[in-house]
Tab-separated table of C-alpha atoms and ligand atoms in Angstrom:
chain	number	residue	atom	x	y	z
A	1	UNK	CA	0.000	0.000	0.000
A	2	UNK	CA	0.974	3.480	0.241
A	3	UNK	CA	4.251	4.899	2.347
A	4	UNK	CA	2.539	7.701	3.770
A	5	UNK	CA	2.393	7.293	7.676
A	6	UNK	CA	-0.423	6.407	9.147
A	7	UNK	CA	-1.635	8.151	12.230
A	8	UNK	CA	-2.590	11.647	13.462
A	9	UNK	CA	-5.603	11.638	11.160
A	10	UNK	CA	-7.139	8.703	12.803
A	11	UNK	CA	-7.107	9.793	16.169
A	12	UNK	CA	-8.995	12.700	15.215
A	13	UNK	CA	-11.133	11.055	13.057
A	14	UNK	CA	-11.695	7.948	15.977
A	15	UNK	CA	-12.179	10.217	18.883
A	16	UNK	CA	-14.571	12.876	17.032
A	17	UNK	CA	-18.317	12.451	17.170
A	18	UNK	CA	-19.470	11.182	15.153
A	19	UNK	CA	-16.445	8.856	14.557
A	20	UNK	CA	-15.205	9.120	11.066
A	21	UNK	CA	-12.031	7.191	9.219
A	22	UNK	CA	-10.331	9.149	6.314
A	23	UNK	CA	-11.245	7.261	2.946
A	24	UNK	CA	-8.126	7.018	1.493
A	25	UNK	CA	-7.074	3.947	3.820
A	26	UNK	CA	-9.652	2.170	1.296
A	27	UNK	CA	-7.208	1.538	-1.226
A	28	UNK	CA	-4.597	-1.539	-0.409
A	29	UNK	CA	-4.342	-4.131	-2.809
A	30	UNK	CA	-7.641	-5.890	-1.286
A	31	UNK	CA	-8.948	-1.950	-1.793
A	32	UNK	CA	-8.132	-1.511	-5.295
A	33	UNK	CA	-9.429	-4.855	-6.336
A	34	UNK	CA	-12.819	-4.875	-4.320
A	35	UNK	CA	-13.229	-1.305	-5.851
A	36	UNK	CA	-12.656	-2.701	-9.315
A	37	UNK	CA	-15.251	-4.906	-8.830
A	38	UNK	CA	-17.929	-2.071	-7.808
A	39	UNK	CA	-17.231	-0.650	-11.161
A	40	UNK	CA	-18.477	-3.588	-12.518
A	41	UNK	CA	-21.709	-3.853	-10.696
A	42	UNK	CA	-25.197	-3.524	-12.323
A	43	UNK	CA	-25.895	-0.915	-9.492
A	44	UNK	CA	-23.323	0.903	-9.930
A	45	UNK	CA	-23.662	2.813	-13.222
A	46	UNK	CA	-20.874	5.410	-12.544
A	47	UNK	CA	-18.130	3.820	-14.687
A	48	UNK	CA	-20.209	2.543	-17.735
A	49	UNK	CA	-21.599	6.228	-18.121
A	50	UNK	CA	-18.472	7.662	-17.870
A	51	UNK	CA	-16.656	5.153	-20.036
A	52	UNK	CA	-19.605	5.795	-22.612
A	53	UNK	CA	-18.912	9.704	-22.407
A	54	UNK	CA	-15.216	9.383	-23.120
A	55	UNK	CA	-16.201	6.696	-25.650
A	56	UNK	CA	-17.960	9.819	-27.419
A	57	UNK	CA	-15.698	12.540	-26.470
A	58	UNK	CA	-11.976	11.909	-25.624
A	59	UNK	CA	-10.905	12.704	-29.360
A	60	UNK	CA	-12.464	16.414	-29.197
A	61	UNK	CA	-11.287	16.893	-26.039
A	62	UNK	CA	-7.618	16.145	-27.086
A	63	UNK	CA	-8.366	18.205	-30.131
A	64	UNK	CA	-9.053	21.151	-28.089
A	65	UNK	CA	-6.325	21.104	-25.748
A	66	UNK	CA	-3.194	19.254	-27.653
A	67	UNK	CA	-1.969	17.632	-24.875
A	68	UNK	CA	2.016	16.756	-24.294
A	69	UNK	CA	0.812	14.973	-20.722
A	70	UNK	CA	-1.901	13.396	-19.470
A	71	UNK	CA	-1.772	14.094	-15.627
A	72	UNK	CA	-4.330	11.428	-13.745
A	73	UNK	CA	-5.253	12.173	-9.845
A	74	UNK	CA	-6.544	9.019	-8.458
A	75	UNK	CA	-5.933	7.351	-11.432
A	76	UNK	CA	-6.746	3.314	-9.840
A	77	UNK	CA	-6.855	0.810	-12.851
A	78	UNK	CA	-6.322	3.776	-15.724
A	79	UNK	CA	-8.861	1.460	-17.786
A	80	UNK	CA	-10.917	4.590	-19.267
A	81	UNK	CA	-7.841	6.579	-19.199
A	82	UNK	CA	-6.978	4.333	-22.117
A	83	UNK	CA	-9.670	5.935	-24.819
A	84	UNK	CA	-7.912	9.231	-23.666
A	85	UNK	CA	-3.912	7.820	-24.080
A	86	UNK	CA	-5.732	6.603	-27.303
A	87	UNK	CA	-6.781	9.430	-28.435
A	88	UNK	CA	-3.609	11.607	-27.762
A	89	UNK	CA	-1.677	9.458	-29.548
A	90	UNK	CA	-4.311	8.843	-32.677
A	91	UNK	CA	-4.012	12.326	-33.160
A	92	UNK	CA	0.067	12.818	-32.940
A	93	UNK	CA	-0.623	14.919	-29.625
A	94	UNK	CA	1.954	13.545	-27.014
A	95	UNK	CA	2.551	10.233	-25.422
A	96	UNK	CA	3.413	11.208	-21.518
A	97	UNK	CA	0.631	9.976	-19.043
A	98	UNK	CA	1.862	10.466	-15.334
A	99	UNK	CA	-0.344	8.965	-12.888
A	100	UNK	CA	-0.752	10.199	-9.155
A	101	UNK	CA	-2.205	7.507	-7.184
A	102	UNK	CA	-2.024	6.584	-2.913
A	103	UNK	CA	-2.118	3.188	-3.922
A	104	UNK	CA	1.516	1.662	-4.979
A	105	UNK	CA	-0.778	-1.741	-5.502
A	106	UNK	CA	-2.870	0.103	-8.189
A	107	UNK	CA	-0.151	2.201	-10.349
A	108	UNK	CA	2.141	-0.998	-10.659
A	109	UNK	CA	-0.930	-2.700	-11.821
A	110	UNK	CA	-2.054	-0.079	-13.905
A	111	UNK	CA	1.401	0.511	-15.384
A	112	UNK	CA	2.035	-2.909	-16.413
A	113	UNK	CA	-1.014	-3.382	-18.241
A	114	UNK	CA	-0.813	0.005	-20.006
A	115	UNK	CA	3.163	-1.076	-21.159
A	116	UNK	CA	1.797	-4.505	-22.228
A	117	UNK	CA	-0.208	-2.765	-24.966
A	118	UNK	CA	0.946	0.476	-25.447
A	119	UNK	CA	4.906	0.721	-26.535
A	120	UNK	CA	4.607	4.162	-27.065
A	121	UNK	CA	3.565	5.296	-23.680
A	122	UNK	CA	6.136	7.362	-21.203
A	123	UNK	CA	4.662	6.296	-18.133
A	124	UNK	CA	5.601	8.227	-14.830
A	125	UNK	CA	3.811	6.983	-11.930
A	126	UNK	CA	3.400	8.824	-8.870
A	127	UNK	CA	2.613	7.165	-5.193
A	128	UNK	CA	1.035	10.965	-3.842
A	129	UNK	CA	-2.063	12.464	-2.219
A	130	UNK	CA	-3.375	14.584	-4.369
A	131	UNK	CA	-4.673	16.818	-2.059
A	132	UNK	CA	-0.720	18.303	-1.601
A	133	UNK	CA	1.207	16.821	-4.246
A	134	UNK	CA	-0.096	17.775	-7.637
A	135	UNK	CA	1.978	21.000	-7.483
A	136	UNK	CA	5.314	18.628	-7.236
A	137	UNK	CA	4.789	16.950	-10.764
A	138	UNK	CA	7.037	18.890	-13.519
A	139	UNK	CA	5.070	20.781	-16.508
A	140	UNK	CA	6.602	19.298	-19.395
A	141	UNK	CA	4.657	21.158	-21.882
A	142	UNK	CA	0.402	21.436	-22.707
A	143	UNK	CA	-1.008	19.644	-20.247
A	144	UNK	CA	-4.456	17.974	-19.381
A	145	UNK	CA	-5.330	17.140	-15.994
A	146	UNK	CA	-7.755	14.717	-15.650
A	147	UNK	CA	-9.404	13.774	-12.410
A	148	UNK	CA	-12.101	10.773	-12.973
A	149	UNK	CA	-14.225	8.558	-11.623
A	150	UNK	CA	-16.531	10.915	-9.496
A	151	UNK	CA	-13.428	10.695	-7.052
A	152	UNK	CA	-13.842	14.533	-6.511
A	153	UNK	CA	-17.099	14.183	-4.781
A	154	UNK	CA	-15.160	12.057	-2.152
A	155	UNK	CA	-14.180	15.483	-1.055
A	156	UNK	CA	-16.213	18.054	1.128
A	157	UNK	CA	-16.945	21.420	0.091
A	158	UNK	CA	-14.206	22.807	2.338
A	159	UNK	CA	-11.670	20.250	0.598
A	160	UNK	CA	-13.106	21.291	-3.370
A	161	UNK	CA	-12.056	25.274	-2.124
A	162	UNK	CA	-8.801	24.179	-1.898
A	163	UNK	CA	-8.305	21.284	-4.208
A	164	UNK	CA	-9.929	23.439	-7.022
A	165	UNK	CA	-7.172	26.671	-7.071
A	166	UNK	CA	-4.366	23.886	-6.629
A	167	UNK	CA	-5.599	22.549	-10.123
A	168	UNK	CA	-5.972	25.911	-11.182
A	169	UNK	CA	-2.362	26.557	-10.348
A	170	UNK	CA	-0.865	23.290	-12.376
A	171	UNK	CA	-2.145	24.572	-15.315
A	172	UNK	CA	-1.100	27.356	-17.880
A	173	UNK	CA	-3.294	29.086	-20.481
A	174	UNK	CA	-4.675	26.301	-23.160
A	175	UNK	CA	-4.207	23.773	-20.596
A	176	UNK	CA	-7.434	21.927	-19.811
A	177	UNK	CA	-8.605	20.111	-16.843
A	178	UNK	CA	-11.264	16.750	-16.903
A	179	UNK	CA	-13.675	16.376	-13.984
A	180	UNK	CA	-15.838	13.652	-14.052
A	181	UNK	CA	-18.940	14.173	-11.357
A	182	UNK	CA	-22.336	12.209	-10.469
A	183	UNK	CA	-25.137	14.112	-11.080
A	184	UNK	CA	-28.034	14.646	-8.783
A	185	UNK	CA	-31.198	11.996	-9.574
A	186	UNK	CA	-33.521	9.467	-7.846
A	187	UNK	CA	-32.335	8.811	-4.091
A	188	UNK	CA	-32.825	4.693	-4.745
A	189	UNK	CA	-31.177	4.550	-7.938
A	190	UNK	CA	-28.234	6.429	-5.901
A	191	UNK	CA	-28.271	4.574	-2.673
A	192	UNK	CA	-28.013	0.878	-4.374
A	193	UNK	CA	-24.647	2.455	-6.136
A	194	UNK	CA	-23.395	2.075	-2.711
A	195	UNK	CA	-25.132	-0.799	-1.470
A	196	UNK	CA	-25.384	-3.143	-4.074
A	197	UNK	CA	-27.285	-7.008	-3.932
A	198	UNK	CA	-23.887	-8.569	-3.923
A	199	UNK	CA	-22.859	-6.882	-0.850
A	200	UNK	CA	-19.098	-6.110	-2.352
A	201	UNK	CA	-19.445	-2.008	-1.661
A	202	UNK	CA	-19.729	-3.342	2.306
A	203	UNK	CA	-17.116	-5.709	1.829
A	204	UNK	CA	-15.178	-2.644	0.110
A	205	UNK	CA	-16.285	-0.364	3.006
A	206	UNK	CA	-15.122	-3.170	6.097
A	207	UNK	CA	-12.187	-3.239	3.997
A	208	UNK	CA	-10.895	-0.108	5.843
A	209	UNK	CA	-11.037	-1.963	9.189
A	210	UNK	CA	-8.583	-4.923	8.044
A	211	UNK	CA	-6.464	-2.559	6.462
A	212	UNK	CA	-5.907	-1.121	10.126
A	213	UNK	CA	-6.149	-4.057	12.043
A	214	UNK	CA	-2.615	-5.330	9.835
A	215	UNK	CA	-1.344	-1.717	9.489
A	216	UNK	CA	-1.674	-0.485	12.853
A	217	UNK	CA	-1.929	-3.358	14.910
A	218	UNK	CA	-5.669	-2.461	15.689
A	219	UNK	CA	-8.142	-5.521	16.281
A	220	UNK	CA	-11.421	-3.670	15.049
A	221	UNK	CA	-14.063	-6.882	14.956
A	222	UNK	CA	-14.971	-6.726	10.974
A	223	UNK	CA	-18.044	-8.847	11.139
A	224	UNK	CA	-19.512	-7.148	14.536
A	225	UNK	CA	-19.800	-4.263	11.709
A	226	UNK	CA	-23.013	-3.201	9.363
A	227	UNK	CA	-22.510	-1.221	6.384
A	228	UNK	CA	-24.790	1.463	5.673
A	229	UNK	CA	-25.139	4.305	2.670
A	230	UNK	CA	-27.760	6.600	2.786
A	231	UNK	CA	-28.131	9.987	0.838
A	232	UNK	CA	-28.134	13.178	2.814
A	233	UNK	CA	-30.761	15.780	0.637
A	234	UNK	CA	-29.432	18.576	2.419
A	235	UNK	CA	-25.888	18.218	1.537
A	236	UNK	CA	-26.361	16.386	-1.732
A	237	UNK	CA	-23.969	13.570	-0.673
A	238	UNK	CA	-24.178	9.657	-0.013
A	239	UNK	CA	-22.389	9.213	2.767
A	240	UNK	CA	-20.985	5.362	3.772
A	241	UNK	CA	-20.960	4.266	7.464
A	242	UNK	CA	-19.978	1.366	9.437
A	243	UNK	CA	-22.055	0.413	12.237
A	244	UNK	CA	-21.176	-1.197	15.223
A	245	UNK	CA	-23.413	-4.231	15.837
A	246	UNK	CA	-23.138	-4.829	19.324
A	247	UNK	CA	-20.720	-2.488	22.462
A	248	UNK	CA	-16.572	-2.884	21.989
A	249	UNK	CA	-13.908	-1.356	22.672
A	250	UNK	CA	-11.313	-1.186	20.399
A	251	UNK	CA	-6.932	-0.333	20.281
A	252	UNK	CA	-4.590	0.723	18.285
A	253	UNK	CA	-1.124	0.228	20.088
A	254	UNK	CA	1.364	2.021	17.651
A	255	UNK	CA	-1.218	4.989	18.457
A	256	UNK	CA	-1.805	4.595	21.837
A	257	UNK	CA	-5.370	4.980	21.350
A	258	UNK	CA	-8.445	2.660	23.047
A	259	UNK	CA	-11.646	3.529	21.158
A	260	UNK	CA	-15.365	2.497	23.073
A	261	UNK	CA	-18.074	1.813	20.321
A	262	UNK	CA	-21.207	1.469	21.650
A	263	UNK	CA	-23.433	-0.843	19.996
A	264	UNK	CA	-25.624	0.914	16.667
A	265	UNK	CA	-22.535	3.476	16.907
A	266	UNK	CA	-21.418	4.553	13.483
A	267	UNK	CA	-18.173	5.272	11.737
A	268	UNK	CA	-18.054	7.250	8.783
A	269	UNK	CA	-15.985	6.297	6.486
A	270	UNK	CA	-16.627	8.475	2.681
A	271	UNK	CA	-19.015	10.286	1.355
A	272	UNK	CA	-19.705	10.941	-2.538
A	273	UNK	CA	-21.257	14.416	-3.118
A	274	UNK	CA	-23.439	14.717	-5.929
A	275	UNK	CA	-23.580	17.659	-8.230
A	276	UNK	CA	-25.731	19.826	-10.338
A	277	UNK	CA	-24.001	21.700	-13.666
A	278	UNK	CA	-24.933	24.980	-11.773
A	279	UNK	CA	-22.977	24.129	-8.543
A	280	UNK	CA	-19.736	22.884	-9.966
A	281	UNK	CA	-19.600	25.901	-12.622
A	282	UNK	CA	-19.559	28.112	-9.371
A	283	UNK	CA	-16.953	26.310	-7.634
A	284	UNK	CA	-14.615	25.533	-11.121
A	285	UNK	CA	-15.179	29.788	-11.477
A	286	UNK	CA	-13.991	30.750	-8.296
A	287	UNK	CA	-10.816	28.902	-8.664
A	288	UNK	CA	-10.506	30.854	-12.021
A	289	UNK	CA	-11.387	27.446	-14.424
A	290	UNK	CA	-14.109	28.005	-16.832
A	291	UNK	CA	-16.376	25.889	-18.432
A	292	UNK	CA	-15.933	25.326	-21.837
A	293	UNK	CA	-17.091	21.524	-22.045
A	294	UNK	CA	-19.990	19.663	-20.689
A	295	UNK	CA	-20.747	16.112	-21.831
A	296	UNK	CA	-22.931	14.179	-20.078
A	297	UNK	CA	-24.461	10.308	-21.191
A	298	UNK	CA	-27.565	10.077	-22.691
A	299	UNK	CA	-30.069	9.418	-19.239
A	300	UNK	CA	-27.842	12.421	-17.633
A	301	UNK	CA	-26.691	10.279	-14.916
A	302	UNK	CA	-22.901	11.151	-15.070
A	303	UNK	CA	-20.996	14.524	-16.300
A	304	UNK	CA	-17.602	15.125	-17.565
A	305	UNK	CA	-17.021	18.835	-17.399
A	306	UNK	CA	-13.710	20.531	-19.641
A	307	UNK	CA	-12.403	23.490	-17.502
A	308	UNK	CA	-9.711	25.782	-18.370
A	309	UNK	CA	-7.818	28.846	-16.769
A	310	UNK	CA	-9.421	32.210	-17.290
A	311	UNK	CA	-7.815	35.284	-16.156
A	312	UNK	CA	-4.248	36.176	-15.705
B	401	SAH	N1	-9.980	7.028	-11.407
B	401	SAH	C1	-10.320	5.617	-11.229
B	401	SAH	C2	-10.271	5.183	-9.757
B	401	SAH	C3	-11.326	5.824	-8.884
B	401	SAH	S1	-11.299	5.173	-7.220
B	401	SAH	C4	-11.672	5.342	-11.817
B	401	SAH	O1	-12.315	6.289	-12.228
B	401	SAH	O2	-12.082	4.182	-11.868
B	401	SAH	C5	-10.367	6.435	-6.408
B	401	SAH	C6	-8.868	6.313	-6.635
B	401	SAH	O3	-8.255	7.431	-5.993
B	401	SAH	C7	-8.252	5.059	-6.032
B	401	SAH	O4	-7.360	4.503	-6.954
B	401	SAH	C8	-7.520	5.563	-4.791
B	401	SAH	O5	-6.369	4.816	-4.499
B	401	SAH	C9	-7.187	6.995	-5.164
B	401	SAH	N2	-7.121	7.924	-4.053
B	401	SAH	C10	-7.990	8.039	-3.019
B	401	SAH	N3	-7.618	9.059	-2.213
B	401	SAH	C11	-6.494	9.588	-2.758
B	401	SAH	C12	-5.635	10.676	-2.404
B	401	SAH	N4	-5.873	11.408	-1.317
B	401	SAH	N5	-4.579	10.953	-3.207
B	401	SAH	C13	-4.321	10.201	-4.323
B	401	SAH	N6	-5.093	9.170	-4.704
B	401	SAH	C14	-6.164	8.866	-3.934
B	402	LIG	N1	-15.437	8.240	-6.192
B	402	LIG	C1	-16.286	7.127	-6.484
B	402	LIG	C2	-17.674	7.338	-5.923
B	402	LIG	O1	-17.843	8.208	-5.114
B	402	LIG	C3	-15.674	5.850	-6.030
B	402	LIG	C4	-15.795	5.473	-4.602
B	402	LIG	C5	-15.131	5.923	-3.553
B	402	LIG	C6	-16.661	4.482	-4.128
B	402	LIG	N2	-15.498	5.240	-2.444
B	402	LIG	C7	-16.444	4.368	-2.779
B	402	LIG	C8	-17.587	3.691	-4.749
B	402	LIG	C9	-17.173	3.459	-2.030
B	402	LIG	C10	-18.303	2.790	-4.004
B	402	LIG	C11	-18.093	2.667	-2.655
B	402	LIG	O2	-18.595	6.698	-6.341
């Protein structure tokens, strides 16, 4: 998994209340692959309509922006990334795709399949957060930052005001940046995304647990734990818990930390914010990135927006 350390972030998150984990502990090996497989469920429709989007788009999108790079943030399997790498290189645009990821596990993965076909590609993998280190990666000439998957609605409002002008700041004049976002829409057809029949988006979600039981030592009870999604209206965000089924108490010795759960006690673990056109535009403009794209599927479920820097 990743070499960050783990640590101050979970005490806060463990001794708040409500009790919350941060999300990107999700993604070991077991994370990556369990996640894989959510993109694959009939519930969850997020990949297919974004897959079907770049299916229809990725060559005008290169067109407009002439990439040299392709800069990914979160970029997991790459799989869709491909009709983009696919595109830049149809069209004589460049052949340099670095891709930031927390998860070692995914990039090696992702980088040996992409070699396997692709002999052209400069790979450059990155093992970052990109919360702080997009600002690290050289410019090596027109750029396109692309940030899939609906990953940015993993972050809360406070996080978007500062991820946004951090994007804004990567990128020079004719650069272009790719957002793909879940749009707002029935509250069942959104909460079996995250809770599907086959129950492997709570096996994905417990997945956190194991990851700090072996990580940190911690003895968290996997099975004494629920998972739950439910949409908040207000906040326009599913938001993925794990509940406690019955009183523990829980440690985590490198941390020094002894956590009491009470039985029905809930952890929260991600949410995934959902978006109207109207609200990202705001958001995009106030970090000085316009909208000059939007391309959604044909039942509107999923939105790729194509930003680029105004101003100075
Ligand atoms: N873009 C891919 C994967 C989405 S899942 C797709 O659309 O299918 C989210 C990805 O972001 C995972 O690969 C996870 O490891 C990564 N990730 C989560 N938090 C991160 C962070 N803070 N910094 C960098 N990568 C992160
Ligand atoms: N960003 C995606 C989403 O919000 C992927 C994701 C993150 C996810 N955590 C998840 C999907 C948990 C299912 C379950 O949909």
């Amino acid at each position: 998994m990743t070499g960050t350390p783990i640590g101050d972030d979970i005490v806060a998150g463990l001794e708040a209340s409500p009790k919350w984990l941060p999300s990107k502990y999700f993604y070991d090996g077991r994370g990556s692959a369990l996640f894989e497989r959510i993109t694959r469920l009939p519930e969850y429709y997020l990949t297919r309509a974004e897959t079907a989007i770049l299916e229809s788009n990725a060559e005008s999108v290169v067109a407009r922006c002439r990439p040299e790079e392709l800069v990914e943030l979160g970029s997991g399997s790459s799989r869709k990334t491909r009709l983009l790498l696919e595109a830049m290189h149809r069209s004589g645009a460049g052949s340099r795709y670095v891709a930031l990821d927390v998860s070692d596990d995914a990039l090696r993965a992702a980088e040996e399949a992409l070699l396997a076909d692709y002999a052209w590609l400069e790979f450059a993998g990155v093992v970052g957060d990109f919360h702080t280190d997009l600002a690290a990666i050289p410019r090596r000439g027109p750029r396109l930052v692309a940030f899939l998957g609906s990953t940015i609605g993993n972050l809360d409002p406070a996080e978007r005001a500062t991820f946004f002008p951090q994007v804004r700041d990567a990128l020079q004049r004719g650069d272009a940046f790719l957002l793909g976002l879940d749009l707002v829409k029935d509250v069942g057809v959104l909460e079996e995304a995250y809770d599907d029949a086959a129950g492997i988006t709570a096996e994905f979600n417990r997945n956190i647990l194991a990851v700090l039981n072996r990580e940190l030592d911690a003895d968290f009870p996997i099975d004494a734990f629920d998972h739950v999604a439910v949409f908040d209206k207000v906040s326009s965000w599913i938001e993925m818990r794990l509940r406690a089924t019955r009183d523990m108490v829980v440690t985590l010795p490198p941390l020094d930390l002894r956590v009491t759960l009470l039985a029905g006690e809930e952890i929260r673990t991600e949410i995934s914010c959902k978006f109207t056109r109207e609200q990202i535009e705001a958001e995009l403009v106030s970090a000085g990135l316009g909208v000059e794209g939007w391309m959604t599927d044909g039942e509107q479920r999923f939105a790729i927006a194509l930003a680029m820097p105004v101003g100075p």
